Amino acid sequence: MAKFPYFYRTVPSELHICAGIVKLLKYFGWTWVGILAFDDENSMRAVQILREGIEQSGGCIEFIETLRQARSFRLQNIDIYNTFSTYSTKVIILYCNKDYREIIRHTPIWDAPGKVWIITEEWGFFFPSYSVDRKNTLAFAVTKKTIPSFHRFVREVNTAIFPNDSFIEMWWKDLCNNQCPKSIQRSCSSDETFLNLLLCDSINSGDSYNVYNAVYGLAHALHDLITSGSRNTAQWSGESERFLDFLSWKLHHYLKNLHFKNVLGEEILFDENGDLAIGYDIINVVILPDGSRIKEIVGSYNPYAPPEQEFTIYEEAIMWESTFNETPPEFRCSPSCPPGFRKLTREREPVCCYDCIPCPEGEVSSQNDIDTCTKCPEDQWPNQKKDTCIPKVISFLTYQEPLGITLIFTCIFLILINTVILGIFIHYKDTPIVKANNRGLSYILLISLMLCFLCSLVFIGHPDKMTCILRQTAFGISFSIALSSILAKSTTVVMAFHATKPGSKLQKWMGSRISISVVLFCSLIQTVLCLAWLFTAPPFPYLNMKSEIGTILTECNEGSIFAFYCVLGYLGFLAGVSFIIAFLARNLPDRFNEAKYITFSMLVFCSVWISFIPTYLSTKGKYMVAVEIFAILASSAGLLGCIFFPKCYIILLRPERNSRKYL
């Protein structure tokens, strides 16, 4: 640091070259690569930068092979070539400086088939003669420009001014090669021979442009130093060492602030690190079977350009080998995971080696190579491919669907039958059989059963606040009235039989007031239960998004499940008491025993509702609603049929039995 306090670089920086290579890999999605480099300091520093950049961008390095220049170099190259067959990666980054280009270009590693080489600097264009029909090489080279009159200078320079310089002599002979560009090719005598194309390509490369800018940059800095009014250098002639110290310090100041336009009109300056602010061309090198070479510029990388303009690739200009199944080829340790899948890293393997597994239920991935799937919002669900979220289907029992239509027609049919029976009882109200079965209770029971049929319609359609409240309360109160009427009937039958015995005290309790009081009292208890339910935790509409996959169940939440089962329990209590009383009175000596029909109707009622509870709890959504509607219709129809059909049969078809004498 003390020896070289000021450092300016006019050749490519490892930092920028490596950043360009990482961007190239990322552009093509090549995440599985290998690195081959010499063990010199610059190459090792570049390998470290490459490793960090590749890993940060999500790539992995399968191998890093280091070449050492020694007597066993040829054997070492053979060993490395042999190990290439064991590596799965097809992308190899070759990083080494020009000092080793003659060594590396004569190694057999270029014969490894199906490899894509990414190399630095134009020296990589010099492949050995046996590497023919090669198309898989991408090189980073300093952007080259044609310097005005430079080729004429090269072609016409007088070599006599460089006596005893073997390099100049070799260079001069190389210009005789007819494969050199016409602009620098010279006419040669037959006894002059050429060695190779090395110098032709060097003259025509970006290195010449680099040297040109470096020389002119130094000239501009010296010019600025001299013209800035600095002290006359003559006075320092006796103190040359102090003068040089002063000159380097002053020159550093002007180089640091150097900024000029060269003859091509390009901005020339050094950045904060002392690097010449230049860009790089990405070149596709193709060697055809006839030995001719094509060097096509297929992209560029300029670290000093704006972020959106610093990297450019012309994909259609790249020539790939015909052996590749797709272009551009895909080089990965594992194939890309499509949308709908996520990556699962394999144990003890790099992160680029993974398995693709489908997203779990309720989650999606919309891009390739996702590490974790994302959950859909509650009102959405994954589509079949699990690559996007779609709105869930809203489900409820509608009037338009077959199940809803069937239940509606069943309900209407039962209401019509109920209405006809009520009409028959009203029309034949003065007949003995209607009178004997307590006309008032029969009317109340028929009307309450009609209300039970009607309240089942409230369960169909989109639930809202009002229908949710009416569903259970209307059902509970209607059924309590019906069961209270049956209880009153059962009690009346027993009391009527015992009241006919001589000296019975039950005669004074006979009459419609007692039966009506039983109905009102029992119904009032259910009404109080329902009101308490509504004031504490009333039912409300609820969107159930978790019960069924891909479906939003629009249903009524009971609010208080305890209150719901209290209402059902009370109905069960009424039915049980009615059943017991009727069962005990089933064998009373009557020709037309009402207690038998009540007993059978209660058996039907209890059977329906006992089977309802487990079925109701095991279903969801609209089918749960349909089960409850079925239970309401079936139990109501059971009461209607068991109690009133026998009476209607006698009234309409056996009128001779409808007499006081027969009863």
CSV table of C-alpha atoms in Angstrom, one decimal, residues 421 425 433 437 592-594 596-598 600 638-654 657:
chain,number,residue,atom,x,y,z
A,421,ILE,CA,-109.3,-32.6,6.3
A,425,PHE,CA,-114.2,-31.7,10.0
A,433,ILE,CA,-117.5,-38.9,15.4
A,437,ASN,CA,-113.1,-36.4,19.4
A,592,PHE,CA,-113.6,-46.4,18.3
A,593,ASN,CA,-110.6,-46.0,20.6
A,594,GLU,CA,-108.9,-42.6,20.1
A,596,LYS,CA,-104.8,-46.2,20.0
A,597,TYR,CA,-104.4,-43.7,17.1
A,598,ILE,CA,-102.6,-41.2,19.4
A,600,PHE,CA,-99.4,-44.9,17.0
A,638,GLY,CA,-97.5,-38.9,10.7
A,639,LEU,CA,-99.7,-37.0,13.2
A,640,LEU,CA,-102.1,-35.9,10.5
A,641,GLY,CA,-102.4,-39.4,9.0
A,642,CYS,CA,-102.5,-41.5,12.2
A,643,ILE,CA,-105.1,-39.3,14.0
A,644,PHE,CA,-107.3,-38.0,11.2
A,645,PHE,CA,-107.3,-40.5,8.3
A,646,PRO,CA,-109.3,-43.1,10.2
A,647,LYS,CA,-111.9,-40.5,11.0
A,648,CYS,CA,-112.1,-39.2,7.4
A,649,TYR,CA,-112.4,-42.8,6.3
A,650,ILE,CA,-115.5,-43.3,8.4
A,651,ILE,CA,-117.0,-39.9,7.6
A,652,LEU,CA,-116.7,-40.2,3.8
A,653,LEU,CA,-116.7,-44.0,3.1
A,654,ARG,CA,-118.5,-45.6,6.1
A,657,ARG,CA,-120.5,-46.0,11.5
